[in-house]
JSON list of C-alpha atoms in Angstrom, two decimals:
[
{"chain": "A", "resi": 1126, "resn": "UNK", "atom": "CA", "xyz": [16.50, 59.97, 32.02]},
{"chain": "A", "resi": 1127, "resn": "UNK", "atom": "CA", "xyz": [14.61, 57.94, 29.45]},
{"chain": "A", "resi": 1128, "resn": "UNK", "atom": "CA", "xyz": [14.81, 60.90, 27.07]},
{"chain": "A", "resi": 1129, "resn": "UNK", "atom": "CA", "xyz": [18.60, 60.66, 27.17]},
{"chain": "A", "resi": 1130, "resn": "UNK", "atom": "CA", "xyz": [18.38, 56.88, 26.97]},
{"chain": "A", "resi": 1131, "resn": "UNK", "atom": "CA", "xyz": [16.34, 57.15, 23.77]},
{"chain": "A", "resi": 1132, "resn": "UNK", "atom": "CA", "xyz": [18.52, 59.88, 22.26]},
{"chain": "A", "resi": 1133, "resn": "UNK", "atom": "CA", "xyz": [21.69, 57.79, 22.55]},
{"chain": "A", "resi": 1134, "resn": "UNK", "atom": "CA", "xyz": [19.83, 54.90, 20.92]},
{"chain": "A", "resi": 1135, "resn": "UNK", "atom": "CA", "xyz": [20.11, 52.38, 23.73]},
{"chain": "A", "resi": 1136, "resn": "UNK", "atom": "CA", "xyz": [17.63, 49.52, 23.75]},
{"chain": "A", "resi": 1137, "resn": "UNK", "atom": "CA", "xyz": [14.95, 50.27, 26.32]},
{"chain": "A", "resi": 1138, "resn": "UNK", "atom": "CA", "xyz": [14.75, 46.56, 27.15]},
{"chain": "A", "resi": 1139, "resn": "UNK", "atom": "CA", "xyz": [18.36, 46.63, 28.40]},
{"chain": "A", "resi": 1140, "resn": "UNK", "atom": "CA", "xyz": [17.01, 48.48, 31.46]},
{"chain": "A", "resi": 1141, "resn": "UNK", "atom": "CA", "xyz": [20.38, 50.05, 32.21]},
{"chain": "A", "resi": 1142, "resn": "UNK", "atom": "CA", "xyz": [20.51, 51.85, 35.56]},
{"chain": "A", "resi": 1143, "resn": "UNK", "atom": "CA", "xyz": [21.07, 55.63, 35.36]},
{"chain": "A", "resi": 1144, "resn": "UNK", "atom": "CA", "xyz": [24.44, 55.27, 37.12]},
{"chain": "A", "resi": 1145, "resn": "UNK", "atom": "CA", "xyz": [25.67, 52.84, 34.47]},
{"chain": "A", "resi": 1146, "resn": "UNK", "atom": "CA", "xyz": [24.20, 54.88, 31.65]},
{"chain": "A", "resi": 1147, "resn": "UNK", "atom": "CA", "xyz": [26.09, 58.01, 32.76]},
{"chain": "A", "resi": 1148, "resn": "UNK", "atom": "CA", "xyz": [29.33, 56.00, 32.91]},
{"chain": "A", "resi": 1149, "resn": "UNK", "atom": "CA", "xyz": [28.75, 54.84, 29.32]},
{"chain": "A", "resi": 1150, "resn": "UNK", "atom": "CA", "xyz": [28.00, 58.39, 28.14]},
{"chain": "A", "resi": 1151, "resn": "UNK", "atom": "CA", "xyz": [31.10, 59.73, 29.88]},
{"chain": "A", "resi": 1152, "resn": "UNK", "atom": "CA", "xyz": [33.31, 57.01, 28.37]},
{"chain": "A", "resi": 1153, "resn": "UNK", "atom": "CA", "xyz": [31.93, 57.47, 24.85]},
{"chain": "A", "resi": 1154, "resn": "UNK", "atom": "CA", "xyz": [31.84, 61.28, 24.83]},
{"chain": "A", "resi": 1155, "resn": "UNK", "atom": "CA", "xyz": [34.70, 62.25, 27.12]},
{"chain": "A", "resi": 1156, "resn": "UNK", "atom": "CA", "xyz": [32.32, 63.99, 29.51]},
{"chain": "A", "resi": 1157, "resn": "UNK", "atom": "CA", "xyz": [32.31, 64.15, 33.28]},
{"chain": "A", "resi": 1158, "resn": "UNK", "atom": "CA", "xyz": [28.56, 64.06, 33.85]},
{"chain": "A", "resi": 1159, "resn": "UNK", "atom": "CA", "xyz": [26.80, 63.09, 37.04]},
{"chain": "A", "resi": 1160, "resn": "UNK", "atom": "CA", "xyz": [23.40, 61.41, 37.11]},
{"chain": "A", "resi": 1161, "resn": "UNK", "atom": "CA", "xyz": [21.95, 64.86, 37.91]},
{"chain": "A", "resi": 1162, "resn": "UNK", "atom": "CA", "xyz": [23.57, 66.29, 34.74]},
{"chain": "A", "resi": 1163, "resn": "UNK", "atom": "CA", "xyz": [22.01, 63.49, 32.71]},
{"chain": "A", "resi": 1164, "resn": "UNK", "atom": "CA", "xyz": [18.60, 64.07, 34.28]},
{"chain": "A", "resi": 1165, "resn": "UNK", "atom": "CA", "xyz": [18.78, 67.78, 33.46]},
{"chain": "A", "resi": 1166, "resn": "UNK", "atom": "CA", "xyz": [19.77, 66.95, 29.88]},
{"chain": "A", "resi": 1167, "resn": "UNK", "atom": "CA", "xyz": [16.75, 64.65, 29.64]},
{"chain": "A", "resi": 1168, "resn": "UNK", "atom": "CA", "xyz": [14.49, 67.32, 31.10]},
{"chain": "A", "resi": 1169, "resn": "UNK", "atom": "CA", "xyz": [15.82, 69.83, 28.57]},
{"chain": "A", "resi": 1170, "resn": "UNK", "atom": "CA", "xyz": [15.15, 67.37, 25.75]},
{"chain": "A", "resi": 1171, "resn": "UNK", "atom": "CA", "xyz": [11.62, 66.60, 26.96]},
{"chain": "A", "resi": 1172, "resn": "UNK", "atom": "CA", "xyz": [10.76, 70.30, 27.21]},
{"chain": "A", "resi": 1173, "resn": "UNK", "atom": "CA", "xyz": [12.35, 71.06, 23.83]},
{"chain": "A", "resi": 1174, "resn": "UNK", "atom": "CA", "xyz": [10.26, 68.33, 22.22]},
{"chain": "A", "resi": 1175, "resn": "UNK", "atom": "CA", "xyz": [7.12, 69.67, 23.87]},
{"chain": "A", "resi": 1176, "resn": "UNK", "atom": "CA", "xyz": [7.89, 73.25, 22.78]},
{"chain": "A", "resi": 1177, "resn": "UNK", "atom": "CA", "xyz": [8.43, 72.12, 19.17]},
{"chain": "A", "resi": 1178, "resn": "UNK", "atom": "CA", "xyz": [5.07, 70.38, 19.25]},
{"chain": "A", "resi": 1179, "resn": "UNK", "atom": "CA", "xyz": [3.48, 73.53, 20.74]},
{"chain": "A", "resi": 1180, "resn": "UNK", "atom": "CA", "xyz": [4.99, 75.62, 17.94]},
{"chain": "A", "resi": 1181, "resn": "UNK", "atom": "CA", "xyz": [3.45, 73.17, 15.46]},
{"chain": "A", "resi": 1182, "resn": "UNK", "atom": "CA", "xyz": [0.02, 73.76, 16.99]},
{"chain": "A", "resi": 1183, "resn": "UNK", "atom": "CA", "xyz": [-0.29, 71.13, 19.73]},
{"chain": "A", "resi": 1184, "resn": "UNK", "atom": "CA", "xyz": [-2.29, 72.34, 22.73]},
{"chain": "A", "resi": 1185, "resn": "UNK", "atom": "CA", "xyz": [-3.75, 70.92, 25.91]},
{"chain": "A", "resi": 1186, "resn": "UNK", "atom": "CA", "xyz": [-6.78, 69.82, 23.84]},
{"chain": "A", "resi": 1187, "resn": "UNK", "atom": "CA", "xyz": [-4.52, 67.36, 22.00]},
{"chain": "A", "resi": 1188, "resn": "UNK", "atom": "CA", "xyz": [-3.35, 65.65, 25.20]},
{"chain": "A", "resi": 1189, "resn": "UNK", "atom": "CA", "xyz": [-6.05, 63.04, 25.43]},
{"chain": "A", "resi": 1190, "resn": "UNK", "atom": "CA", "xyz": [-6.51, 59.31, 25.58]},
{"chain": "A", "resi": 1191, "resn": "UNK", "atom": "CA", "xyz": [-8.52, 57.20, 23.13]},
{"chain": "A", "resi": 1192, "resn": "UNK", "atom": "CA", "xyz": [-12.22, 57.03, 24.00]},
{"chain": "A", "resi": 1193, "resn": "UNK", "atom": "CA", "xyz": [-12.03, 53.28, 24.61]},
{"chain": "A", "resi": 1194, "resn": "UNK", "atom": "CA", "xyz": [-9.62, 53.83, 27.51]},
{"chain": "A", "resi": 1195, "resn": "UNK", "atom": "CA", "xyz": [-12.04, 56.21, 29.20]},
{"chain": "A", "resi": 1196, "resn": "UNK", "atom": "CA", "xyz": [-15.02, 53.86, 29.31]},
{"chain": "A", "resi": 1197, "resn": "UNK", "atom": "CA", "xyz": [-15.61, 52.32, 32.74]},
{"chain": "A", "resi": 1198, "resn": "UNK", "atom": "CA", "xyz": [-15.17, 48.60, 33.31]},
{"chain": "A", "resi": 1199, "resn": "UNK", "atom": "CA", "xyz": [-18.42, 46.75, 33.84]},
{"chain": "A", "resi": 1200, "resn": "UNK", "atom": "CA", "xyz": [-17.11, 44.53, 36.64]},
{"chain": "A", "resi": 1201, "resn": "UNK", "atom": "CA", "xyz": [-14.15, 44.01, 38.93]},
{"chain": "A", "resi": 1202, "resn": "UNK", "atom": "CA", "xyz": [-12.50, 46.32, 41.44]},
{"chain": "A", "resi": 1203, "resn": "UNK", "atom": "CA", "xyz": [-12.55, 49.25, 39.00]},
{"chain": "A", "resi": 1204, "resn": "UNK", "atom": "CA", "xyz": [-16.15, 48.78, 37.87]},
{"chain": "A", "resi": 1205, "resn": "UNK", "atom": "CA", "xyz": [-17.76, 52.09, 37.05]},
{"chain": "A", "resi": 1206, "resn": "UNK", "atom": "CA", "xyz": [-14.60, 54.11, 37.67]},
{"chain": "A", "resi": 1207, "resn": "UNK", "atom": "CA", "xyz": [-13.78, 56.87, 35.19]},
{"chain": "A", "resi": 1208, "resn": "UNK", "atom": "CA", "xyz": [-10.43, 58.59, 35.77]},
{"chain": "A", "resi": 1209, "resn": "UNK", "atom": "CA", "xyz": [-10.34, 62.37, 36.14]},
{"chain": "A", "resi": 1210, "resn": "UNK", "atom": "CA", "xyz": [-8.18, 62.95, 33.08]},
{"chain": "A", "resi": 1211, "resn": "UNK", "atom": "CA", "xyz": [-8.49, 66.75, 33.21]},
{"chain": "A", "resi": 1212, "resn": "UNK", "atom": "CA", "xyz": [-7.36, 66.82, 36.83]},
{"chain": "A", "resi": 1213, "resn": "UNK", "atom": "CA", "xyz": [-4.55, 64.36, 36.20]},
{"chain": "A", "resi": 1214, "resn": "UNK", "atom": "CA", "xyz": [-3.39, 66.39, 33.20]},
{"chain": "A", "resi": 1215, "resn": "UNK", "atom": "CA", "xyz": [-3.35, 69.59, 35.26]},
{"chain": "A", "resi": 1216, "resn": "UNK", "atom": "CA", "xyz": [-1.29, 67.85, 37.96]},
{"chain": "A", "resi": 1217, "resn": "UNK", "atom": "CA", "xyz": [1.14, 66.55, 35.32]},
{"chain": "A", "resi": 1218, "resn": "UNK", "atom": "CA", "xyz": [1.54, 70.02, 33.79]},
{"chain": "A", "resi": 1219, "resn": "UNK", "atom": "CA", "xyz": [2.18, 71.49, 37.23]},
{"chain": "A", "resi": 1220, "resn": "UNK", "atom": "CA", "xyz": [4.81, 68.85, 37.99]},
{"chain": "A", "resi": 1221, "resn": "UNK", "atom": "CA", "xyz": [6.52, 69.54, 34.65]},
{"chain": "A", "resi": 1222, "resn": "UNK", "atom": "CA", "xyz": [6.39, 73.33, 34.99]},
{"chain": "A", "resi": 1223, "resn": "UNK", "atom": "CA", "xyz": [4.02, 73.72, 32.05]},
{"chain": "A", "resi": 1224, "resn": "UNK", "atom": "CA", "xyz": [1.22, 76.24, 31.65]},
{"chain": "A", "resi": 1225, "resn": "UNK", "atom": "CA", "xyz": [-2.07, 74.60, 32.75]},
{"chain": "A", "resi": 1226, "resn": "UNK", "atom": "CA", "xyz": [-4.12, 76.38, 30.09]},
{"chain": "A", "resi": 1227, "resn": "UNK", "atom": "CA", "xyz": [-1.95, 75.85, 27.03]},
{"chain": "A", "resi": 1228, "resn": "UNK", "atom": "CA", "xyz": [0.28, 72.92, 27.89]},
{"chain": "A", "resi": 1229, "resn": "UNK", "atom": "CA", "xyz": [3.37, 74.95, 26.93]},
{"chain": "A", "resi": 1230, "resn": "UNK", "atom": "CA", "xyz": [6.50, 74.80, 29.08]},
{"chain": "A", "resi": 1231, "resn": "UNK", "atom": "CA", "xyz": [6.42, 78.02, 31.09]},
{"chain": "A", "resi": 1232, "resn": "UNK", "atom": "CA", "xyz": [8.96, 80.74, 30.43]},
{"chain": "A", "resi": 1233, "resn": "UNK", "atom": "CA", "xyz": [10.29, 80.20, 33.96]},
{"chain": "A", "resi": 1234, "resn": "UNK", "atom": "CA", "xyz": [10.80, 76.46, 33.40]},
{"chain": "A", "resi": 1235, "resn": "UNK", "atom": "CA", "xyz": [12.58, 77.01, 30.10]},
{"chain": "A", "resi": 1236, "resn": "UNK", "atom": "CA", "xyz": [14.87, 79.63, 31.65]},
{"chain": "A", "resi": 1237, "resn": "UNK", "atom": "CA", "xyz": [15.61, 77.23, 34.56]},
{"chain": "A", "resi": 1238, "resn": "UNK", "atom": "CA", "xyz": [16.75, 74.69, 31.98]},
{"chain": "A", "resi": 1239, "resn": "UNK", "atom": "CA", "xyz": [18.97, 77.19, 30.16]},
{"chain": "A", "resi": 1240, "resn": "UNK", "atom": "CA", "xyz": [16.60, 77.45, 27.19]},
{"chain": "A", "resi": 1241, "resn": "UNK", "atom": "CA", "xyz": [16.15, 81.23, 27.18]},
{"chain": "A", "resi": 1242, "resn": "UNK", "atom": "CA", "xyz": [16.06, 81.50, 23.37]},
{"chain": "A", "resi": 1243, "resn": "UNK", "atom": "CA", "xyz": [13.34, 78.88, 23.25]},
{"chain": "A", "resi": 1244, "resn": "UNK", "atom": "CA", "xyz": [11.39, 80.75, 25.95]},
{"chain": "A", "resi": 1245, "resn": "UNK", "atom": "CA", "xyz": [11.58, 83.94, 23.86]},
{"chain": "A", "resi": 1246, "resn": "UNK", "atom": "CA", "xyz": [10.48, 82.06, 20.75]},
{"chain": "A", "resi": 1247, "resn": "UNK", "atom": "CA", "xyz": [7.58, 80.28, 22.45]},
{"chain": "A", "resi": 1248, "resn": "UNK", "atom": "CA", "xyz": [6.33, 83.14, 24.63]},
{"chain": "A", "resi": 1249, "resn": "UNK", "atom": "CA", "xyz": [7.65, 86.25, 22.85]},
{"chain": "A", "resi": 1250, "resn": "UNK", "atom": "CA", "xyz": [10.29, 88.58, 24.20]}
]
């Protein structure tokens, strides 16, 4: 829902609950959305943004953290720990419905979200 929150230019520090946010959207736009409608809209926006970036050349190889964040701490409870970024990224892609090899939203996910034209554009017809 943060994608919708950002797209309607609400201050993130307001920390408005999704239920209140949907009431504000409905009042301003004359809609009759539920929280689920808003979540789907946000999911569509997130996948659209990802697909645009994929079309511009972004791939899984670009989804990385700065080197400094991947160096283990020398002491403390996390001393020596290096996170499995590749595994975490694969799990994230799976949760999002994105292709694990390319990082693109899968055709199936885009169709689920009503983005058939985008699926054809990204994956071919």
